[in-house]
Amino acid sequence: MIVTLLSGDRPRSPLLTLILLAILAGLALAPFLFPGVRSLETAARICIFIVLVASYDLLLGYTGIVSFAHTMFFGLGAYGVALASEHIGRGFGALAVGTVAGAVAAALLAMVIGLFSLRVRAIFFAMITLAVASAVAVLVSQLSQITGGEDGLNYRIPRELTPAFRWGGKLFDVNLNGKLLNYYLVFFCSLGLFLLMLRIVNSPFGRVLQAIRENDFRAEAIGYRVVRYRVAATCISAAVAALAGSLFAVWLRYVGPDTTLSFEIMLDILLMVVIGGMGTMYGAVVGATLFVLAQNYLQNLMGLASGATEGVPVVSDLLDPDRWLLWLGVLFILSVYFFPTGIVGRLRAGR
Amino acid sequence: MTVPLLETQDLSVRFGGHVAVDAVTCAFRAGELTAIVGPNGAGKTTYFNLISGQIPASAGRVLLDGRDITRTPVAARCRLGLGRAFQLTNLFPDLTVLENVRLVIQAHRGRGFSIFSLADAQREVTEAAEAVIDRVRLTPLISQKVSELSHGNQRKLEVALLIALDPRVYMFDEPTAGMSVDEAPVVLDLIAELKAESDRTILLVEHKMDVIRTLADRIIVLHNGKLAADGKPAEVMASDVVQEAYMGKELEDV
Ligand SMILES: Nc1ncnc2c1ncn2[C@@H]1O[C@H](COP(=O)(O)OP(=O)(O)OP(=O)(O)O)[C@@H](O)[C@H]1O
Ligand SMILES: [Mg+2]
């Protein structure tokens, strides 16, 4: 049963199994285990980034395609929900319309970009995605009447998903309110989407993608039309990224260029895939969890460390919370140096 | 007269100023094993590349069943029945032996776009793949990653991928190149078996004359990209062209 859910793709390492179970349990019970607004925000973010990173892994790790437009697709889903909620009005109908429209738009745009550039060379695709993503980011900030520009959009989501909606008393000291429902919406949708991705990479289609990554020349010679597969993978990946974006929009009740479209997020996604382990899917889970945790709590940790080392001149300076990006960079370099195949690759090899 | 299965008409390709294949006109009938010989750089591999479509022709035509496929893309030619094994091993290194072969069988059955089923659950595909792997004697290594195989075993797998394709025309490009003396017979016996099965059309680029003598129904000689000789093995081997074009090097060495 569980193996079927995982599409037969077992973690293949006891330690990895343990880590994955811990992450699953942590996310499933987050509202109860880690009460507080901030930790719930972090948990929801982890869920959404797992999906986003997994969809990027389908492209980078499984098909061997480098794209810089993944946040653009993420943003399409998010703006879809935002715009639908604003124009259709508050309601689940608007969420559904926005989500579907975002995913379809993402898939179509991916298809156009793919058909246009994947025929030529992989590097050309990377450049085109970079250009299109930058153009879209500029467009979104320019068209402020529609998109809210740099300020982004605030909109109302169904009352059932907000803290104001109370449907019970308390359970283990946790308010049974709409925010909790919203979290579980995010959690279960993310879980479903992740399992879907796992299914796709273990399907006959997924095997062809790996073959293309390994040797596109031979894949073509045994009868696969490589361009079609690359385009299909790009579309699926874009659509799933858009769905993750929609979840993000439902959760945050706000979209803006910085939270969905920025190039920084694109880099974060790249780092998460690489740290976790490309071409493994589970790498997305481990990478996203570690990275989001580090992003959210490294500063606190450093604040503590810096306080503790106060008086030691250089050290406390280096540990100043403002230097957290530097340390994130150091962590990244170390992890790539010690785990070139990512954490999952390392765990699997070290059996 | 019946239409030949495969035919090239004035087929040429030019790389810069160098004409690697020069107006080769040749027909291959179904059920025939044709050996293609010629010194290094004669254009044998390039001739294959033109037939299977990896390199576009500068001039001339390739016909399959009398139908012009000169502009048909590689994958489509493969599905029309042109199967190719490569001189330089050309596999999926990070996947296992089984997965390599399964990919071919899955392609053959048009399963590549099934997205929600499980690859490992396609029992007929796996069984067919296992049968092919058995034929090339790689069963003990079936779950090994290809990158971990010896050169000889990679060559066997290269042949296995072609057999799994079950094409109408088999193109072998020096299938035993670099194999040890005890490994080569596995591949050669297999080609002999294929030949014995009815109606297989086989093109074989091979340097070893004793192999050609026992296997070939016909020999064509390429020299400087041109078709220099074409006929029964005994005739061609005795002819001056072969003595000069192919054995030339060996004669000089004497
Ligand atoms: N893509 C290419 N671009 C430029 N020149 C090429 C290309 N492919 C082949 N050639 C040239 O064409 C000629 C024929 O090469 P080819 O590989 O077909 O020879 P061959 O008969 O297969 O030789 P061998 O026995 O060494 O395999 C050589 O001179 C080679 O350098
Ligand atoms: Mg050659």
PDB file of N, CA and C in Angstrom, chain B residues 42-93:
ATOM      1  N   ALA B  42      37.077   5.312 -44.496  1.00  0.00           N
ATOM      2  CA  ALA B  42      36.511   5.121 -45.844  1.00  0.00           C
ATOM      3  C   ALA B  42      35.109   5.703 -45.950  1.00  0.00           C
ATOM      4  N   GLY B  43      34.443   5.887 -44.801  1.00  0.00           N
ATOM      5  CA  GLY B  43      33.093   6.438 -44.842  1.00  0.00           C
ATOM      6  C   GLY B  43      32.014   5.432 -44.465  1.00  0.00           C
ATOM      7  N   LYS B  44      32.394   4.325 -43.862  1.00  0.00           N
ATOM      8  CA  LYS B  44      31.414   3.281 -43.523  1.00  0.00           C
ATOM      9  C   LYS B  44      30.432   3.776 -42.469  1.00  0.00           C
ATOM     10  N   THR B  45      30.979   4.320 -41.373  1.00  0.00           N
ATOM     11  CA  THR B  45      30.105   4.821 -40.320  1.00  0.00           C
ATOM     12  C   THR B  45      29.261   5.980 -40.841  1.00  0.00           C
ATOM     13  N   THR B  46      29.868   6.817 -41.637  1.00  0.00           N
ATOM     14  CA  THR B  46      29.127   7.951 -42.192  1.00  0.00           C
ATOM     15  C   THR B  46      27.989   7.472 -43.097  1.00  0.00           C
ATOM     16  N   TYR B  47      28.253   6.415 -43.841  1.00  0.00           N
ATOM     17  CA  TYR B  47      27.204   5.832 -44.691  1.00  0.00           C
ATOM     18  C   TYR B  47      26.034   5.362 -43.821  1.00  0.00           C
ATOM     19  N   PHE B  48      26.340   4.713 -42.714  1.00  0.00           N
ATOM     20  CA  PHE B  48      25.302   4.319 -41.760  1.00  0.00           C
ATOM     21  C   PHE B  48      24.559   5.532 -41.223  1.00  0.00           C
ATOM     22  N   ASN B  49      25.328   6.565 -40.881  1.00  0.00           N
ATOM     23  CA  ASN B  49      24.698   7.771 -40.339  1.00  0.00           C
ATOM     24  C   ASN B  49      23.709   8.379 -41.321  1.00  0.00           C
ATOM     25  N   LEU B  50      24.033   8.284 -42.587  1.00  0.00           N
ATOM     26  CA  LEU B  50      23.128   8.826 -43.599  1.00  0.00           C
ATOM     27  C   LEU B  50      21.877   7.959 -43.702  1.00  0.00           C
ATOM     28  N   ILE B  51      22.049   6.648 -43.609  1.00  0.00           N
ATOM     29  CA  ILE B  51      20.896   5.754 -43.739  1.00  0.00           C
ATOM     30  C   ILE B  51      19.972   5.887 -42.526  1.00  0.00           C
ATOM     31  N   SER B  52      20.575   5.931 -41.328  1.00  0.00           N
ATOM     32  CA  SER B  52      19.699   6.001 -40.141  1.00  0.00           C
ATOM     33  C   SER B  52      19.327   7.439 -39.782  1.00  0.00           C
ATOM     34  N   GLY B  53      19.937   8.410 -40.449  1.00  0.00           N
ATOM     35  CA  GLY B  53      19.453   9.787 -40.333  1.00  0.00           C
ATOM     36  C   GLY B  53      20.186  10.680 -39.366  1.00  0.00           C
ATOM     37  N   GLN B  54      21.245  10.205 -38.748  1.00  0.00           N
ATOM     38  CA  GLN B  54      21.962  11.066 -37.796  1.00  0.00           C
ATOM     39  C   GLN B  54      22.631  12.248 -38.488  1.00  0.00           C
ATOM     40  N   ILE B  55      22.984  12.056 -39.763  1.00  0.00           N
ATOM     41  CA  ILE B  55      23.608  13.136 -40.524  1.00  0.00           C
ATOM     42  C   ILE B  55      22.755  13.360 -41.778  1.00  0.00           C
ATOM     43  N   PRO B  56      22.397  14.607 -42.072  1.00  0.00           N
ATOM     44  CA  PRO B  56      21.610  14.836 -43.284  1.00  0.00           C
ATOM     45  C   PRO B  56      22.468  14.690 -44.547  1.00  0.00           C
ATOM     46  N   ALA B  57      21.876  14.136 -45.556  1.00  0.00           N
ATOM     47  CA  ALA B  57      22.606  13.935 -46.809  1.00  0.00           C
ATOM     48  C   ALA B  57      22.792  15.264 -47.533  1.00  0.00           C
ATOM     49  N   SER B  58      23.951  15.425 -48.204  1.00  0.00           N
ATOM     50  CA  SER B  58      24.149  16.615 -49.036  1.00  0.00           C
ATOM     51  C   SER B  58      23.446  16.429 -50.375  1.00  0.00           C
ATOM     52  N   ALA B  59      23.422  15.190 -50.845  1.00  0.00           N
ATOM     53  CA  ALA B  59      22.758  14.900 -52.121  1.00  0.00           C
ATOM     54  C   ALA B  59      22.362  13.436 -52.132  1.00  0.00           C
ATOM     55  N   GLY B  60      21.454  13.100 -53.042  1.00  0.00           N
ATOM     56  CA  GLY B  60      21.032  11.720 -53.185  1.00  0.00           C
ATOM     57  C   GLY B  60      19.856  11.380 -52.296  1.00  0.00           C
ATOM     58  N   ARG B  61      19.453  10.105 -52.338  1.00  0.00           N
ATOM     59  CA  ARG B  61      18.247   9.703 -51.636  1.00  0.00           C
ATOM     60  C   ARG B  61      18.445   8.387 -50.887  1.00  0.00           C
ATOM     61  N   VAL B  62      17.654   8.230 -49.824  1.00  0.00           N
ATOM     62  CA  VAL B  62      17.563   6.944 -49.130  1.00  0.00           C
ATOM     63  C   VAL B  62      16.124   6.471 -49.279  1.00  0.00           C
ATOM     64  N   LEU B  63      15.944   5.234 -49.726  1.00  0.00           N
ATOM     65  CA  LEU B  63      14.591   4.715 -49.904  1.00  0.00           C
ATOM     66  C   LEU B  63      14.385   3.484 -49.039  1.00  0.00           C
ATOM     67  N   LEU B  64      13.253   3.429 -48.364  1.00  0.00           N
ATOM     68  CA  LEU B  64      12.882   2.232 -47.614  1.00  0.00           C
ATOM     69  C   LEU B  64      11.564   1.747 -48.199  1.00  0.00           C
ATOM     70  N   ASP B  65      11.525   0.517 -48.672  1.00  0.00           N
ATOM     71  CA  ASP B  65      10.336   0.018 -49.375  1.00  0.00           C
ATOM     72  C   ASP B  65       9.976   0.923 -50.542  1.00  0.00           C
ATOM     73  N   GLY B  66      10.949   1.511 -51.156  1.00  0.00           N
ATOM     74  CA  GLY B  66      10.680   2.378 -52.296  1.00  0.00           C
ATOM     75  C   GLY B  66      10.190   3.758 -51.904  1.00  0.00           C
ATOM     76  N   ARG B  67      10.079   3.986 -50.607  1.00  0.00           N
ATOM     77  CA  ARG B  67       9.578   5.280 -50.149  1.00  0.00           C
ATOM     78  C   ARG B  67      10.755   6.163 -49.745  1.00  0.00           C
ATOM     79  N   ASP B  68      10.728   7.406 -50.167  1.00  0.00           N
ATOM     80  CA  ASP B  68      11.838   8.319 -49.904  1.00  0.00           C
ATOM     81  C   ASP B  68      11.847   8.724 -48.418  1.00  0.00           C
ATOM     82  N   ILE B  69      12.912   8.393 -47.718  1.00  0.00           N
ATOM     83  CA  ILE B  69      12.997   8.783 -46.298  1.00  0.00           C
ATOM     84  C   ILE B  69      14.192   9.697 -46.049  1.00  0.00           C
ATOM     85  N   THR B  70      14.708  10.300 -47.106  1.00  0.00           N
ATOM     86  CA  THR B  70      15.919  11.107 -46.969  1.00  0.00           C
ATOM     87  C   THR B  70      15.761  12.225 -45.946  1.00  0.00           C
ATOM     88  N   ARG B  71      14.548  12.780 -45.839  1.00  0.00           N
ATOM     89  CA  ARG B  71      14.345  13.891 -44.903  1.00  0.00           C
ATOM     90  C   ARG B  71      13.630  13.454 -43.626  1.00  0.00           C
ATOM     91  N   THR B  72      13.396  12.176 -43.482  1.00  0.00           N
ATOM     92  CA  THR B  72      12.670  11.695 -42.296  1.00  0.00           C
ATOM     93  C   THR B  72      13.576  11.750 -41.066  1.00  0.00           C
ATOM     94  N   PRO B  73      13.054  12.261 -39.924  1.00  0.00           N
ATOM     95  CA  PRO B  73      13.889  12.342 -38.721  1.00  0.00           C
ATOM     96  C   PRO B  73      14.281  10.963 -38.181  1.00  0.00           C
ATOM     97  N   VAL B  74      15.341  10.973 -37.373  1.00  0.00           N
ATOM     98  CA  VAL B  74      15.917   9.738 -36.842  1.00  0.00           C
ATOM     99  C   VAL B  74      14.874   8.830 -36.174  1.00  0.00           C
ATOM    100  N   ALA B  75      14.111   9.411 -35.239  1.00  0.00           N
ATOM    101  CA  ALA B  75      13.184   8.583 -34.462  1.00  0.00           C
ATOM    102  C   ALA B  75      12.150   7.935 -35.376  1.00  0.00           C
ATOM    103  N   ALA B  76      11.709   8.676 -36.376  1.00  0.00           N
ATOM    104  CA  ALA B  76      10.698   8.134 -37.278  1.00  0.00           C
ATOM    105  C   ALA B  76      11.289   7.013 -38.131  1.00  0.00           C
ATOM    106  N   ARG B  77      12.539   7.175 -38.565  1.00  0.00           N
ATOM    107  CA  ARG B  77      13.175   6.098 -39.338  1.00  0.00           C
ATOM    108  C   ARG B  77      13.291   4.845 -38.495  1.00  0.00           C
ATOM    109  N   CYS B  78      13.601   5.060 -37.217  1.00  0.00           N
ATOM    110  CA  CYS B  78      13.710   3.921 -36.310  1.00  0.00           C
ATOM    111  C   CYS B  78      12.373   3.196 -36.247  1.00  0.00           C
ATOM    112  N   ARG B  79      11.306   3.966 -36.135  1.00  0.00           N
ATOM    113  CA  ARG B  79      10.004   3.302 -36.035  1.00  0.00           C
ATOM    114  C   ARG B  79       9.589   2.651 -37.344  1.00  0.00           C
ATOM    115  N   LEU B  80      10.178   3.121 -38.455  1.00  0.00           N
ATOM    116  CA  LEU B  80       9.890   2.474 -39.727  1.00  0.00           C
ATOM    117  C   LEU B  80      10.667   1.166 -39.870  1.00  0.00           C
ATOM    118  N   GLY B  81      11.603   0.912 -38.968  1.00  0.00           N
ATOM    119  CA  GLY B  81      12.275  -0.382 -38.999  1.00  0.00           C
ATOM    120  C   GLY B  81      13.763  -0.349 -39.285  1.00  0.00           C
ATOM    121  N   LEU B  82      14.372   0.845 -39.229  1.00  0.00           N
ATOM    122  CA  LEU B  82      15.824   0.923 -39.399  1.00  0.00           C
ATOM    123  C   LEU B  82      16.475   0.920 -38.015  1.00  0.00           C
ATOM    124  N   GLY B  83      17.130  -0.174 -37.688  1.00  0.00           N
ATOM    125  CA  GLY B  83      17.735  -0.272 -36.351  1.00  0.00           C
ATOM    126  C   GLY B  83      19.239  -0.163 -36.449  1.00  0.00           C
ATOM    127  N   ARG B  84      19.831   0.461 -35.450  1.00  0.00           N
ATOM    128  CA  ARG B  84      21.234   0.795 -35.557  1.00  0.00           C
ATOM    129  C   ARG B  84      21.954   0.514 -34.254  1.00  0.00           C
ATOM    130  N   ALA B  85      23.111  -0.152 -34.327  1.00  0.00           N
ATOM    131  CA  ALA B  85      24.006  -0.252 -33.167  1.00  0.00           C
ATOM    132  C   ALA B  85      25.243   0.555 -33.517  1.00  0.00           C
ATOM    133  N   PHE B  86      25.881   1.132 -32.501  1.00  0.00           N
ATOM    134  CA  PHE B  86      26.922   2.114 -32.794  1.00  0.00           C
ATOM    135  C   PHE B  86      28.328   1.566 -32.589  1.00  0.00           C
ATOM    136  N   GLN B  87      29.225   2.138 -33.375  1.00  0.00           N
ATOM    137  CA  GLN B  87      30.629   1.728 -33.283  1.00  0.00           C
ATOM    138  C   GLN B  87      31.206   2.137 -31.933  1.00  0.00           C
ATOM    139  N   LEU B  88      30.918   3.383 -31.547  1.00  0.00           N
ATOM    140  CA  LEU B  88      31.327   3.838 -30.230  1.00  0.00           C
ATOM    141  C   LEU B  88      30.138   3.613 -29.310  1.00  0.00           C
ATOM    142  N   THR B  89      30.373   2.874 -28.262  1.00  0.00           N
ATOM    143  CA  THR B  89      29.286   2.487 -27.373  1.00  0.00           C
ATOM    144  C   THR B  89      28.492   3.713 -26.934  1.00  0.00           C
ATOM    145  N   ASN B  90      27.195   3.548 -26.959  1.00  0.00           N
ATOM    146  CA  ASN B  90      26.298   4.684 -26.900  1.00  0.00           C
ATOM    147  C   ASN B  90      25.068   4.281 -26.105  1.00  0.00           C
ATOM    148  N   LEU B  91      25.228   4.243 -24.764  1.00  0.00           N
ATOM    149  CA  LEU B  91      24.165   3.682 -23.924  1.00  0.00           C
ATOM    150  C   LEU B  91      23.648   4.725 -22.933  1.00  0.00           C
ATOM    151  N   PHE B  92      22.839   4.275 -21.992  1.00  0.00           N
ATOM    152  CA  PHE B  92      22.337   5.154 -20.934  1.00  0.00           C
ATOM    153  C   PHE B  92      23.092   4.796 -19.661  1.00  0.00           C
ATOM    154  N   PRO B  93      24.217   5.445 -19.415  1.00  0.00           N
ATOM    155  CA  PRO B  93      25.189   4.946 -18.441  1.00  0.00           C
ATOM    156  C   PRO B  93      24.696   4.873 -17.006  1.00  0.00           C
TER     157      PRO B  93
END
